[in-house]
Each structure stands twice: as structure tokens, then as C-alpha cells.
mmCIF file of C-alpha atoms and ligand atoms in Angstrom:
data_model
loop_
_atom_site.group_PDB
_atom_site.id
_atom_site.type_symbol
_atom_site.label_atom_id
_atom_site.label_comp_id
_atom_site.label_asym_id
_atom_site.label_seq_id
_atom_site.Cartn_x
_atom_site.Cartn_y
_atom_site.Cartn_z
ATOM 1 C CA MET A 234 5.333 -26.572 40.655
ATOM 2 C CA THR A 235 2.185 -26.935 38.625
ATOM 3 C CA GLN A 236 -1.187 -24.668 39.469
ATOM 4 C CA VAL A 237 -4.202 -26.231 39.044
ATOM 5 C CA ILE A 238 -6.767 -23.495 38.736
ATOM 6 C CA GLN A 239 -10.550 -23.974 38.006
ATOM 7 C CA SER A 240 -12.378 -20.413 38.696
ATOM 8 C CA LEU A 241 -12.001 -18.333 35.643
ATOM 9 C CA ALA A 242 -11.844 -15.138 37.562
ATOM 10 C CA GLU A 243 -9.106 -16.665 39.386
ATOM 11 C CA TRP A 244 -7.083 -17.319 36.107
ATOM 12 C CA GLN A 245 -8.259 -13.944 34.345
ATOM 13 C CA GLU A 246 -6.715 -12.252 37.588
ATOM 14 C CA LEU A 247 -3.462 -14.224 37.741
ATOM 15 C CA ARG A 248 -2.768 -13.749 33.755
ATOM 16 C CA ARG A 249 -2.402 -10.169 34.338
ATOM 17 C CA THR A 250 0.822 -11.045 36.246
ATOM 18 C CA LEU A 251 2.176 -13.412 33.977
ATOM 19 C CA SER A 252 4.372 -13.202 31.267
ATOM 20 C CA LYS A 253 3.551 -12.069 27.656
ATOM 21 C CA ASP A 254 5.301 -15.194 26.453
ATOM 22 C CA LEU A 255 2.489 -17.879 27.631
ATOM 23 C CA GLY A 256 2.832 -21.005 25.439
ATOM 24 C CA PHE A 257 -0.939 -22.879 25.442
ATOM 25 C CA VAL A 258 -2.180 -26.253 24.548
ATOM 26 C CA PRO A 259 -6.097 -26.841 24.725
ATOM 27 C CA THR A 260 -7.340 -30.457 25.168
ATOM 28 C CA MET A 261 -10.102 -32.072 26.394
ATOM 29 C CA GLY A 262 -8.055 -34.112 28.711
ATOM 30 C CA ASN A 263 -6.922 -38.163 28.665
ATOM 31 C CA LEU A 264 -3.700 -36.961 27.729
ATOM 32 C CA HIS A 265 -1.441 -39.457 25.367
ATOM 33 C CA PRO A 266 1.869 -38.688 24.077
ATOM 34 C CA GLY A 267 0.827 -36.524 21.210
ATOM 35 C CA HIS A 268 -0.312 -34.165 23.500
ATOM 36 C CA LEU A 269 2.553 -34.702 25.782
ATOM 37 C CA SER A 270 4.689 -33.655 22.602
ATOM 38 C CA LEU A 271 2.693 -30.172 22.178
ATOM 39 C CA LEU A 272 3.381 -29.541 25.962
ATOM 40 C CA GLN A 273 6.873 -30.213 25.276
ATOM 41 C CA ARG A 274 7.302 -27.715 22.774
ATOM 42 C CA ALA A 275 5.307 -25.042 24.603
ATOM 43 C CA ARG A 276 7.205 -25.192 27.491
ATOM 44 C CA GLN A 277 10.846 -25.004 24.961
ATOM 45 C CA GLU A 278 9.605 -22.017 23.353
ATOM 46 C CA ASN A 279 7.890 -20.241 26.088
ATOM 47 C CA ALA A 280 8.521 -18.648 29.338
ATOM 48 C CA VAL A 281 4.980 -19.584 30.753
ATOM 49 C CA THR A 282 2.970 -22.884 29.995
ATOM 50 C CA LEU A 283 -0.653 -23.191 30.291
ATOM 51 C CA LEU A 284 -2.682 -26.475 29.486
ATOM 52 C CA SER A 285 -6.523 -26.680 29.419
ATOM 53 C CA ILE A 286 -8.729 -29.323 29.818
ATOM 54 C CA PHE A 287 -12.171 -29.082 29.009
ATOM 55 C CA VAL A 288 -14.241 -31.741 27.352
ATOM 56 C CA ASN A 289 -16.359 -29.473 25.490
ATOM 57 C CA PRO A 290 -20.177 -30.571 25.330
ATOM 58 C CA THR A 291 -21.056 -28.063 21.953
ATOM 59 C CA GLN A 292 -18.489 -29.873 19.824
ATOM 60 C CA PHE A 293 -19.900 -33.187 20.530
ATOM 61 C CA ASN A 294 -22.694 -34.045 17.537
ATOM 62 C CA ASN A 295 -23.115 -37.361 18.852
ATOM 63 C CA ALA A 296 -24.545 -37.382 22.276
ATOM 64 C CA ASN A 297 -22.891 -41.194 23.139
ATOM 65 C CA ASP A 298 -19.444 -40.073 22.016
ATOM 66 C CA TYR A 299 -19.800 -36.801 24.341
ATOM 67 C CA VAL A 300 -21.085 -39.535 27.103
ATOM 68 C CA HIS A 301 -18.103 -42.035 26.787
ATOM 69 C CA TYR A 302 -15.304 -39.437 26.156
ATOM 70 C CA PRO A 303 -12.689 -40.335 28.432
ATOM 71 C CA ARG A 304 -12.275 -37.996 31.581
ATOM 72 C CA THR A 305 -9.197 -39.155 33.607
ATOM 73 C CA LEU A 306 -8.559 -35.216 35.120
ATOM 74 C CA GLU A 307 -6.398 -36.720 38.169
ATOM 75 C CA ALA A 308 -4.596 -38.543 35.986
ATOM 76 C CA ASP A 309 -3.958 -35.963 33.430
ATOM 77 C CA ILE A 310 -2.672 -33.285 36.496
ATOM 78 C CA THR A 311 -0.231 -36.098 37.302
ATOM 79 C CA LEU A 312 1.013 -36.177 33.755
ATOM 80 C CA ALA A 313 0.993 -32.342 33.384
ATOM 81 C CA ARG A 314 3.066 -31.822 36.620
ATOM 82 C CA GLU A 315 5.680 -34.661 35.264
ATOM 83 C CA ALA A 316 5.846 -32.416 32.142
ATOM 84 C CA LYS A 317 6.286 -29.077 34.269
ATOM 85 C CA VAL A 318 3.504 -27.353 32.799
ATOM 86 C CA ASP A 319 3.094 -24.315 35.059
ATOM 87 C CA TYR A 320 -0.684 -23.752 34.756
ATOM 88 C CA VAL A 321 -3.620 -26.162 33.942
ATOM 89 C CA LEU A 322 -6.770 -24.463 33.664
ATOM 90 C CA ALA A 323 -9.780 -26.954 34.120
ATOM 91 C CA PRO A 324 -12.945 -25.179 34.172
ATOM 92 C CA ALA A 325 -16.234 -26.269 34.956
ATOM 93 C CA SER A 326 -18.969 -26.366 31.679
ATOM 94 C CA GLN A 327 -21.033 -23.787 32.952
ATOM 95 C CA ALA A 328 -18.266 -21.384 33.436
ATOM 96 C CA LEU A 329 -17.445 -21.503 30.030
ATOM 97 C CA TYR A 330 -21.267 -21.089 28.661
ATOM 98 C CA PRO A 331 -22.469 -18.387 30.787
ATOM 99 C CA ASP A 332 -24.434 -17.646 27.411
ATOM 100 C CA ASP A 333 -26.064 -21.289 27.667
ATOM 101 C CA TYR A 334 -24.438 -21.097 23.743
ATOM 102 C CA ALA A 335 -26.332 -18.485 22.332
ATOM 103 C CA TYR A 336 -23.150 -16.887 20.901
ATOM 104 C CA GLN A 337 -21.568 -18.998 18.631
ATOM 105 C CA VAL A 338 -18.676 -18.838 15.939
ATOM 106 C CA SER A 339 -19.375 -20.410 12.495
ATOM 107 C CA GLU A 340 -16.844 -20.626 9.207
ATOM 108 C CA ILE A 341 -18.911 -21.121 6.208
ATOM 109 C CA GLU A 342 -16.505 -22.861 3.702
ATOM 110 C CA PHE A 343 -13.578 -25.067 4.568
ATOM 111 C CA SER A 344 -16.039 -26.158 7.894
ATOM 112 C CA GLU A 345 -18.142 -27.863 5.512
ATOM 113 C CA GLN A 346 -15.657 -30.540 4.108
ATOM 114 C CA LEU A 347 -14.335 -33.782 5.397
ATOM 115 C CA GLU A 348 -15.148 -33.974 9.208
ATOM 116 C CA GLY A 349 -17.766 -31.227 8.330
ATOM 117 C CA THR A 350 -19.899 -33.443 6.246
ATOM 118 C CA CYS A 351 -20.266 -36.309 8.964
ATOM 119 C CA ARG A 352 -20.206 -34.215 11.836
ATOM 120 C CA PRO A 353 -22.865 -31.314 11.877
ATOM 121 C CA GLY A 354 -22.250 -28.481 14.363
ATOM 122 C CA HIS A 355 -19.253 -30.054 15.504
ATOM 123 C CA PHE A 356 -16.835 -27.048 13.878
ATOM 124 C CA THR A 357 -19.057 -24.579 15.480
ATOM 125 C CA GLY A 358 -18.757 -25.947 18.808
ATOM 126 C CA MET A 359 -15.247 -26.174 18.323
ATOM 127 C CA LEU A 360 -14.511 -23.076 16.945
ATOM 128 C CA THR A 361 -16.877 -21.027 19.632
ATOM 129 C CA ILE A 362 -14.820 -22.527 22.774
ATOM 130 C CA VAL A 363 -11.623 -22.095 21.001
ATOM 131 C CA LEU A 364 -12.241 -18.479 20.672
ATOM 132 C CA LYS A 365 -13.289 -18.230 24.459
ATOM 133 C CA LEU A 366 -9.920 -20.059 25.333
ATOM 134 C CA LEU A 367 -7.916 -18.011 23.472
ATOM 135 C CA LEU A 368 -9.419 -14.696 24.996
ATOM 136 C CA LEU A 369 -8.899 -16.344 28.473
ATOM 137 C CA ALA A 370 -5.153 -17.443 27.805
ATOM 138 C CA ARG A 371 -4.200 -14.410 25.671
ATOM 139 C CA ALA A 372 -0.877 -16.654 24.589
ATOM 140 C CA GLN A 373 1.807 -15.525 22.497
ATOM 141 C CA ARG A 374 1.475 -19.143 20.837
ATOM 142 C CA LEU A 375 -1.119 -22.031 20.798
ATOM 143 C CA TYR A 376 0.160 -25.530 20.047
ATOM 144 C CA LEU A 377 -2.267 -27.841 17.591
ATOM 145 C CA GLY A 378 -1.509 -31.286 16.394
ATOM 146 C CA GLU A 379 -1.548 -31.737 12.739
ATOM 147 C CA LYS A 380 -3.642 -35.013 13.146
ATOM 148 C CA ASP A 381 -6.674 -32.654 13.428
ATOM 149 C CA PHE A 382 -5.386 -30.765 10.353
ATOM 150 C CA GLN A 383 -8.607 -29.456 9.465
ATOM 151 C CA GLN A 384 -9.453 -28.389 13.088
ATOM 152 C CA ALA A 385 -6.021 -26.702 13.174
ATOM 153 C CA ALA A 386 -6.500 -25.156 9.960
ATOM 154 C CA LEU A 387 -9.917 -23.503 11.150
ATOM 155 C CA ILE A 388 -8.339 -22.000 14.198
ATOM 156 C CA ARG A 389 -5.400 -20.856 12.145
ATOM 157 C CA GLY A 390 -8.042 -18.673 10.005
ATOM 158 C CA LEU A 391 -10.041 -17.676 13.467
ATOM 159 C CA THR A 392 -7.051 -16.011 14.890
ATOM 160 C CA GLN A 393 -6.668 -14.086 11.404
ATOM 161 C CA ALA A 394 -10.270 -13.209 11.027
ATOM 162 C CA PHE A 395 -10.456 -12.177 14.512
ATOM 163 C CA PHE A 396 -7.236 -10.469 14.715
ATOM 164 C CA ILE A 397 -5.969 -12.322 17.188
ATOM 165 C CA ASN A 398 -2.421 -12.097 18.441
ATOM 166 C CA THR A 399 -1.701 -15.648 18.729
ATOM 167 C CA GLU A 400 0.616 -17.719 16.511
ATOM 168 C CA VAL A 401 -0.924 -20.897 15.750
ATOM 169 C CA VAL A 402 1.904 -23.537 15.322
ATOM 170 C CA ILE A 403 0.664 -26.837 13.883
ATOM 171 C CA CYS A 404 3.214 -30.082 15.284
ATOM 172 C CA PRO A 405 3.717 -33.405 13.677
ATOM 173 C CA THR A 406 1.400 -35.872 14.015
ATOM 174 C CA LEU A 407 2.188 -38.466 17.152
ATOM 175 C CA ARG A 408 1.650 -42.409 16.087
ATOM 176 C CA ASN A 409 1.687 -45.453 18.325
ATOM 177 C CA GLU A 410 3.778 -48.645 17.329
ATOM 178 C CA PHE A 411 1.620 -49.445 14.270
ATOM 179 C CA GLY A 412 1.340 -45.846 12.745
ATOM 180 C CA LEU A 413 -2.314 -45.132 14.125
ATOM 181 C CA PRO A 414 -2.255 -41.393 15.363
ATOM 182 C CA TYR A 415 -2.679 -41.083 19.385
ATOM 183 C CA SER A 416 -6.511 -39.721 20.357
ATOM 184 C CA SER A 417 -8.281 -40.018 23.317
ATOM 185 C CA ARG A 418 -10.517 -41.935 21.812
ATOM 186 C CA ASN A 419 -8.284 -44.960 20.877
ATOM 187 C CA ALA A 420 -8.754 -45.641 24.795
ATOM 188 C CA ARG A 421 -12.058 -46.635 24.231
ATOM 189 C CA LEU A 422 -11.451 -49.922 21.497
ATOM 190 C CA THR A 423 -11.640 -53.226 22.514
ATOM 191 C CA PRO A 424 -8.493 -55.307 22.502
ATOM 192 C CA GLU A 425 -9.744 -57.094 19.327
ATOM 193 C CA GLN A 426 -10.942 -53.205 17.769
ATOM 194 C CA TYR A 427 -7.252 -52.234 18.796
ATOM 195 C CA GLU A 428 -5.684 -55.285 16.658
ATOM 196 C CA GLN A 429 -8.090 -54.117 13.606
ATOM 197 C CA ALA A 430 -7.272 -50.848 13.905
ATOM 198 C CA ARG A 431 -3.799 -51.877 12.588
ATOM 199 C CA LEU A 432 -5.169 -52.205 8.762
ATOM 200 C CA PHE A 433 -6.165 -48.512 9.488
ATOM 201 C CA PRO A 434 -2.824 -46.961 8.877
ATOM 202 C CA ALA A 435 -1.285 -49.568 6.870
ATOM 203 C CA LEU A 436 -3.875 -49.031 4.115
ATOM 204 C CA PHE A 437 -4.148 -45.274 4.659
ATOM 205 C CA HIS A 438 -0.479 -44.741 3.436
ATOM 206 C CA ALA A 439 -0.447 -47.035 0.912
ATOM 207 C CA ASP A 440 0.234 -46.199 -2.677
ATOM 208 C CA LEU A 441 -3.342 -46.873 -3.502
ATOM 209 C CA SER A 442 -5.989 -44.556 -4.496
ATOM 210 C CA CYS A 443 -8.547 -43.061 -2.355
ATOM 211 C CA GLU A 444 -11.443 -45.346 -3.850
ATOM 212 C CA GLU A 445 -9.060 -48.520 -3.332
ATOM 213 C CA ILE A 446 -8.246 -47.706 0.156
ATOM 214 C CA LYS A 447 -11.853 -47.141 0.809
ATOM 215 C CA LYS A 448 -13.138 -50.130 -0.577
ATOM 216 C CA GLN A 449 -10.189 -52.432 1.185
ATOM 217 C CA LEU A 450 -11.257 -50.526 4.600
ATOM 218 C CA VAL A 451 -14.892 -51.938 3.940
ATOM 219 C CA GLU A 452 -13.664 -55.044 3.061
ATOM 220 C CA LYS A 453 -11.774 -55.688 6.360
ATOM 221 C CA GLY A 454 -14.923 -54.529 8.513
ATOM 222 C CA PHE A 455 -14.471 -50.272 8.941
ATOM 223 C CA ALA A 456 -17.400 -48.138 8.405
ATOM 224 C CA VAL A 457 -15.741 -45.560 6.494
ATOM 225 C CA ASP A 458 -17.114 -41.732 6.699
ATOM 226 C CA TYR A 459 -14.693 -40.642 4.207
ATOM 227 C CA VAL A 460 -11.123 -41.089 2.145
ATOM 228 C CA GLU A 461 -10.642 -38.046 -0.163
ATOM 229 C CA GLU A 462 -8.030 -35.808 -0.911
ATOM 230 C CA TYR A 463 -8.331 -31.821 -0.684
ATOM 231 C CA ASP A 464 -5.501 -29.414 -1.223
ATOM 232 C CA GLY A 465 -2.675 -31.723 -1.651
ATOM 233 C CA ARG A 466 -3.963 -33.779 1.352
ATOM 234 C CA ARG A 467 -5.501 -36.887 1.998
ATOM 235 C CA PHE A 468 -8.149 -37.036 4.652
ATOM 236 C CA ALA A 469 -9.765 -40.280 6.140
ATOM 237 C CA ALA A 470 -12.257 -41.086 8.814
ATOM 238 C CA VAL A 471 -13.250 -44.449 9.799
ATOM 239 C CA LYS A 472 -15.367 -46.233 12.563
ATOM 240 C CA LEU A 473 -14.303 -49.225 14.306
ATOM 241 C CA GLY A 474 -17.676 -50.023 16.521
ATOM 242 C CA ASP A 475 -18.761 -46.352 17.656
ATOM 243 C CA VAL A 476 -15.024 -45.416 17.950
ATOM 244 C CA ARG A 477 -13.958 -42.722 15.058
ATOM 245 C CA LEU A 478 -10.590 -42.797 14.099
ATOM 246 C CA ILE A 479 -9.074 -39.745 11.605
ATOM 247 C CA ASP A 480 -5.703 -39.250 9.854
ATOM 248 C CA ASN A 481 -4.364 -36.996 7.357
ATOM 249 C CA ILE A 482 -1.320 -36.995 5.237
ATOM 250 C CA VAL A 483 0.433 -34.639 2.667
ATOM 251 C CA VAL A 484 0.383 -36.267 -0.654
ATOM 252 C CA VAL A 485 3.530 -36.091 -2.662
ATOM 253 C CA PRO A 486 2.403 -35.080 -6.467
ATOM 254 C CA ILE A 487 3.577 -37.684 -8.696
ATOM 255 C CA GLY A 488 7.083 -36.614 -10.292
ATOM 256 C CA VAL A 489 7.698 -34.647 -7.291
ATOM 257 C CA GLN A 490 8.999 -38.169 -5.756
ATOM 258 C CA THR A 491 12.778 -38.326 -5.147
ATOM 259 C CA SER A 492 13.283 -42.071 -5.005
HETATM 260 O O1 PAF B 800 -8.969 -31.282 19.773
HETATM 261 C C1 PAF B 800 -9.068 -31.062 21.014
HETATM 262 O O2 PAF B 800 -9.359 -31.420 21.975
HETATM 263 C C2 PAF B 800 -10.834 -30.084 20.972
HETATM 264 O O3 PAF B 800 -11.050 -29.952 19.874
HETATM 265 C C3 PAF B 800 -10.013 -28.534 21.047
HETATM 266 C C4 PAF B 800 -9.156 -28.012 20.306
HETATM 267 C C5 PAF B 800 -9.455 -28.201 22.691
HETATM 268 C C6 PAF B 800 -11.484 -27.714 21.661
HETATM 269 O O4 PAF B 800 -12.180 -28.141 22.762
#
């Protein structure tokens, strides 16, 4: 039976009674198959599963993106029940920011790259909320999607820097029928943009240089924030209208390919 909790005090009281073996999936809601795969893995590997749903205002560098972010709490709770999640924590915004965001956690190296170059303040907002959630969840394991690889790497770094005893498990990216990573933002694409979005994975995964991929994406009508290789991975962020899509893959070094 899934229990939905809004009050942080109630959650903290309850947490004291629960097993140490808790698997945690933090989300901003609008659950999609990618989230469901994280919940399934958390359920397989832990005695208790916690899902948090909180659209975190401080990680949106674009006010329009925050306003239009899909909020589907009732449908998310139904999916959580079907996925047999034990607890859904869905706190109100003020509850998580009693300090009015006066206290912030920032990282000054990897967060300055890739997404950090296009989304000022995003990673500070993200790391700050994740630290709060980690301290509330006191989870044994935290499950994150590889689609947001930079986010996942920064969160792993956060747990190490602050001696947080939670293992960060990074799970494979789940993709739709034409290879686009599932994302809550996909729901905001118009039918025409959704069709056009097919070209993003097709080009991103092609055996072409980053420059060539970028050129072709621009020709096909995408606004390209970056297509870049960093530390053995290729990363890209593009926009269709004001909907931002991101992806990343491991780049196999030349000479290592087996076929
Ligand atoms: O990936 C997300 O949905 C968010 O960035 C997270 C990790 C839940 C923090 O708000």
C-alpha cells in the first residue's frame, strides 16, 4: 500500500521506524517509463522504496520553463501505486526552503561545463535540493538516470564531499520508439515538434564529428546549445521551440571497436 506524505515532520517521524535498507528515487514528477525503471530497480534492491515528487523552483534558470513544467501529481500517485512504491514524499515548496534559499550548495568544476554553460544557477539549485532530500531520505541507495549524466556525477561527488552514506546508482537511459530519451519535457512538444525530434537521436548517435552533428541539427531547425565530447562521453543539448532536449552516450575510442 503506497502512503503519500506531504508533511516533512511526519516523514521524519516515520523514517525513524523504517528499515535502514531504503531505496530513493527523487523526481520532479510527471513520471515516465524512465522513472518507472528506476522505481522498479529500487524495489528489487531495497526493503523500502521512497519516491519524492517536488518541482524544485531553484534549479530552473528559465522562469517560463518552471511555469510550464508538467505537474501531474494525481496521475503520478496512481503510477506510484501501480509500481508498488511504499512512500511518496510530495512536500510543499515553502517546507523545503525554510531558509528562503539563503543556504546553497555549489560545485565549481564539472558544474561549470556543458549544462552549466547554458543554465546559470541550475546545478546550485539542483545540488541544494538534493542535499536536503538526501538528509531527509537517509537512503541506503539513490537511483538516478544516466540521461542526466552530469547531474548524476555531481550528486555522486556531493555524497562523497559531504560524507553522505548513500550509494548513488546510475541506471541506463530509457528511450522511446525512435531513440529519444524519456523526459518529462517531451510532453511539452507539439505533435510537429515530436516528429522533428526523431532527428535528434538519429544524428546524435551517428558516426559523425560533433561539429558535423551540430551543423546538421541546425540545418534541420534545432537550436543547438552544445554537441561536445567530455571525458569519454558525447553530450548534446538542443531546443525545439522552448523545449530543451538532452542526451549523452559513451564514446568508444577509435581502435577499441570490436566489429
Ligand atoms: O532530475 C530531476 O528530476 C531533478 O533534477 C532532481 C534530481 C529530482 C532534483 O530536483
